[in-house]
Amino acid sequence: MPIGLFKLRVVPVAFFDLWNLCFTAVTQEFALFFVAELLLESVFLSVDPYMRPYSKRDMKEGDVMIGTQVARIVESKNPAFAVGTFVVANRGWRTHFISDGKDLNLLPASWPESLPKSLALGTVGMPGLTAYVGLFEICKMKPGETVLVNAAAGAVGSVVGQLAKIGGCKVVGCAGSDSKVAYLKNIGFDEAFNYKTVASLDEALRKASPDGYDCFFDNVGGEFASIAINHMKKFGRIAVCGAISQYNDSVPQKGPYIQIPMIFNELSMKGFIVSSWHNHREEGVKALLKWVLEGKLKYHEQVTERFENMPAAFIGMLKGENLGKAVVKV
């Protein structure tokens, strides 16, 4: 059986316009699979910001590009997995793959047929779990507090804001276009602004919440985080999830010195990677799915058709062209 996959031709360079030259589409014949193994086909593939720094740090020329997928079991020699079952896997940019089942996560039995299975890569998947862990375990938000989130119209940020509202908090978000700001207000954000058009980021943050912020969920890093930290309330908590403003730097940004606001306001800041919190996966997925089905947690997907458009979808996501979760339908 011929399968498709994308390998790195070269480690991605700093300029987005050249990224399409960094991937090679490959077709190869599939090896036989053995007793207790499964043959799966990817149905949806995810493109996420983390792929940029991880590919730069961990990958070499010829490696299959990293990433997750929702896949369907098409053949099975393992009695624990029926043909037609949908799973979430972490097998990179490929159309088909073989597994012994140990690296697969089944979609919940309560997943209704009417709900897009691609949400297992977004609101009810890794991005949703990232928001869940960051707010409930890192920030430990409390009802009545004020939560700030940047990149708020993205896959993680849009869930952060809605979970904070479910938790009884005031939510302030920022995004990079007026249409994204309108979307944030539509899904319940109390305040939202376009960071690209405000005259002063410092003033925009002050105006949105004059009393400051109890929790800050940081997806961006860089200048935004440097300014936002000065708006934190006493004993504020900061969950550092991403630094997308810095992922494409060829020369590291010269940062400010955060010790003074950290000390004077006795702030807590913690970086985290959601995969390290796998013990919260089951409870998180259950809660996220429940809130989606109740209509409390809304979602938006940016769906790109066809496997060969993986690089274009990836580059567009890094440029901020997506609203909500970016996925590719194979």
PDB file of C-alpha atoms in Angstrom, residues 39 47 57 60 64 70 77 88 120-122 135 142 167 185 193 205 215 256 267 313 320:
ATOM      1  CA  LEU A  39      -3.144  -0.396  10.415  1.00  0.00           C
ATOM      2  CA  VAL A  47      -0.778  21.936  13.041  1.00  0.00           C
ATOM      3  CA  ARG A  57      15.572  21.758  18.547  1.00  0.00           C
ATOM      4  CA  LYS A  60      17.175  16.599  11.608  1.00  0.00           C
ATOM      5  CA  VAL A  64       9.067  12.792   9.439  1.00  0.00           C
ATOM      6  CA  VAL A  70      -7.212  11.594  14.592  1.00  0.00           C
ATOM      7  CA  LYS A  77      -4.860  -8.013  14.319  1.00  0.00           C
ATOM      8  CA  VAL A  88      -5.772  10.059  18.692  1.00  0.00           C
ATOM      9  CA  ALA A 120     -10.062  15.692  19.656  1.00  0.00           C
ATOM     10  CA  LEU A 121      -7.106  17.682  18.280  1.00  0.00           C
ATOM     11  CA  GLY A 122      -8.418  21.006  19.591  1.00  0.00           C
ATOM     12  CA  LEU A 135      -5.953  27.541  34.620  1.00  0.00           C
ATOM     13  CA  LYS A 142     -10.805  31.442  41.795  1.00  0.00           C
ATOM     14  CA  GLY A 167     -15.098  29.422  36.543  1.00  0.00           C
ATOM     15  CA  LYS A 185     -16.492  39.134  22.476  1.00  0.00           C
ATOM     16  CA  PHE A 193      -8.426  44.420  22.076  1.00  0.00           C
ATOM     17  CA  LEU A 205      -3.978  46.514  29.578  1.00  0.00           C
ATOM     18  CA  CYS A 215      -3.955  35.280  36.540  1.00  0.00           C
ATOM     19  CA  PRO A 256      13.604  42.913  30.438  1.00  0.00           C
ATOM     20  CA  LEU A 267       4.154  36.641  41.939  1.00  0.00           C
ATOM     21  CA  ALA A 313      -1.648  25.159   6.780  1.00  0.00           C
ATOM     22  CA  GLY A 320      -1.768  33.990  12.679  1.00  0.00           C
TER      23      GLY A 320
END
